[in-house]
GROMACS .gro file of C-alpha atoms in nm:
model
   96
    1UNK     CA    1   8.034   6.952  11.814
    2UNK     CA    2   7.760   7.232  11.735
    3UNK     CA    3   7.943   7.552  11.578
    4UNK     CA    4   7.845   7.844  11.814
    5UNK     CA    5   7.968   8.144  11.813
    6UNK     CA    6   8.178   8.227  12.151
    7UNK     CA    7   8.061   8.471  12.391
    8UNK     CA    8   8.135   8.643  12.662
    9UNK     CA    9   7.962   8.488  12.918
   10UNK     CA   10   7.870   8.125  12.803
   11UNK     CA   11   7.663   8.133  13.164
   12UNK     CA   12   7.410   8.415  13.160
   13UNK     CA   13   7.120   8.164  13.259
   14UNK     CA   14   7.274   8.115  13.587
   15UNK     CA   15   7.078   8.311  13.818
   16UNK     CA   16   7.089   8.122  14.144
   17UNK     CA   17   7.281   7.860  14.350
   18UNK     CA   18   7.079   7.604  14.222
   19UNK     CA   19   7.130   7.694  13.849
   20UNK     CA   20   7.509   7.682  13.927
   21UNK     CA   21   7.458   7.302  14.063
   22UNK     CA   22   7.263   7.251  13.734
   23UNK     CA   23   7.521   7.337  13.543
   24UNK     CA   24   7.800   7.168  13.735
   25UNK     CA   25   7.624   6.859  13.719
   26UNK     CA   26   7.523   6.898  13.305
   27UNK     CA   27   7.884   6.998  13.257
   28UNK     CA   28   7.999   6.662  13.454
   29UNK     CA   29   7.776   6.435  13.208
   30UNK     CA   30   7.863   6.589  12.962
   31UNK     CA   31   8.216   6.502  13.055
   32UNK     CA   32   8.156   6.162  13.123
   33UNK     CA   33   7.955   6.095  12.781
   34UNK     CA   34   8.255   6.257  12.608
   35UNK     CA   35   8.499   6.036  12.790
   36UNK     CA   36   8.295   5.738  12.731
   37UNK     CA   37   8.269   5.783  12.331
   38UNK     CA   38   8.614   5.808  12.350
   39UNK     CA   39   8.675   5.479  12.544
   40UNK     CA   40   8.397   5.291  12.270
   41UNK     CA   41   8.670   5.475  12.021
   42UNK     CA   42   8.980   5.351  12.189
   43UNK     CA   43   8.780   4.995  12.259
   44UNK     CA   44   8.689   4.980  11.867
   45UNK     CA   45   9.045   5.106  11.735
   46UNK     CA   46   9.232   4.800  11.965
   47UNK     CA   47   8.966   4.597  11.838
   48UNK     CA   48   9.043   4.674  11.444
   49UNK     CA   49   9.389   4.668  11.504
   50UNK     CA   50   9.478   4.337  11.696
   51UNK     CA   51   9.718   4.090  11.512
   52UNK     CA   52   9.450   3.822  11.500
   53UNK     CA   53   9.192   4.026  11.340
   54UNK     CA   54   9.449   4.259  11.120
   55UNK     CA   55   9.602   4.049  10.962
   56UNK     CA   56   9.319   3.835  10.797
   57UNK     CA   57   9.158   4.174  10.701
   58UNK     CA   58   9.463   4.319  10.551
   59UNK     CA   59   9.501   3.965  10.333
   60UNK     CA   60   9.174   3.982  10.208
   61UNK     CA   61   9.171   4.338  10.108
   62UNK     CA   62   9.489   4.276   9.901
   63UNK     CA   63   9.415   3.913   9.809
   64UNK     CA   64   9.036   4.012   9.631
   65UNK     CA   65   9.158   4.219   9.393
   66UNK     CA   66   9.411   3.960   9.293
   67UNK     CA   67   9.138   3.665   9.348
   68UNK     CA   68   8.884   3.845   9.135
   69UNK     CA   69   9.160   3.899   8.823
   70UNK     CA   70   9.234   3.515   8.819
   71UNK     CA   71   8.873   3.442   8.875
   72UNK     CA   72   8.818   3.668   8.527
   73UNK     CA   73   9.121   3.491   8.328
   74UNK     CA   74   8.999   3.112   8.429
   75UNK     CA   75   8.615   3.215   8.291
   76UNK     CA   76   8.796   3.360   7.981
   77UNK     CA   77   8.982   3.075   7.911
   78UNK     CA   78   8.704   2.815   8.017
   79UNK     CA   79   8.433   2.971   7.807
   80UNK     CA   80   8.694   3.073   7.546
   81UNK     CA   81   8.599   3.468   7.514
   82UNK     CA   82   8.947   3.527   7.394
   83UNK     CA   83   9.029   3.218   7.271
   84UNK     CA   84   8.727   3.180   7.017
   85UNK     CA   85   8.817   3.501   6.885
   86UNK     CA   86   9.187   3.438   6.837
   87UNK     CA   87   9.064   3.095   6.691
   88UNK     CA   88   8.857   3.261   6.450
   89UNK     CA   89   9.151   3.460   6.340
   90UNK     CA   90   9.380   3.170   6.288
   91UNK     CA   91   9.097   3.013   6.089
   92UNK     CA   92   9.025   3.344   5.898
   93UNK     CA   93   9.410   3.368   5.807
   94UNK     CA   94   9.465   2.992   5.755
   95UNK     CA   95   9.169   3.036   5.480
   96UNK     CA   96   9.301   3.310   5.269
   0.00000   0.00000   0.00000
């Protein structure tokens, strides 16, 4: 919503009948947009929270994290980051 700063008389342009019905009937769209954003909130919210989408979101959001850590250890141990250096320390020790 736009700041503005509160006045007196929010309806000074209302000189005449038909600048009253003007107003009535911006005021009553108005309303109705406001009430319809808020039923496309509502709408999106129940859609987001039902059990058969929730709960498939919520397990991937904690399972990636997990998924991407075991993902890092297999490549470590299949391309042997950490175990060619620890090999080259056993080798390095076994020499002297």
């Amino acid at each position: 919503m736009k700041n503005k700063k509160k006045r007196k008389n929010d309806y000074r342009h209302i000189k005449s009948y038909k600048d009253l019905c003007h107003e009535k009937m911006h005021l009553a769209y108005r309303t109705r947009y406001t009430e319809k954003q808020l039923q496309i909130k509502f709408l999106e919210l129940g859609y987001s929270l039902h059990p058969a989408r929730l709960i498939p979101n919520l397990l991937v959001e904690w399972a990636r994290p997990m998924l991407w850590d075991f993902l890092s250890r297999v490549k470590s141990y299949l391309f042997g980051t950490k175990r060619k250096s620890h090999q080259k320390q056993t080798s390095k020790d076994k020499d002297e």
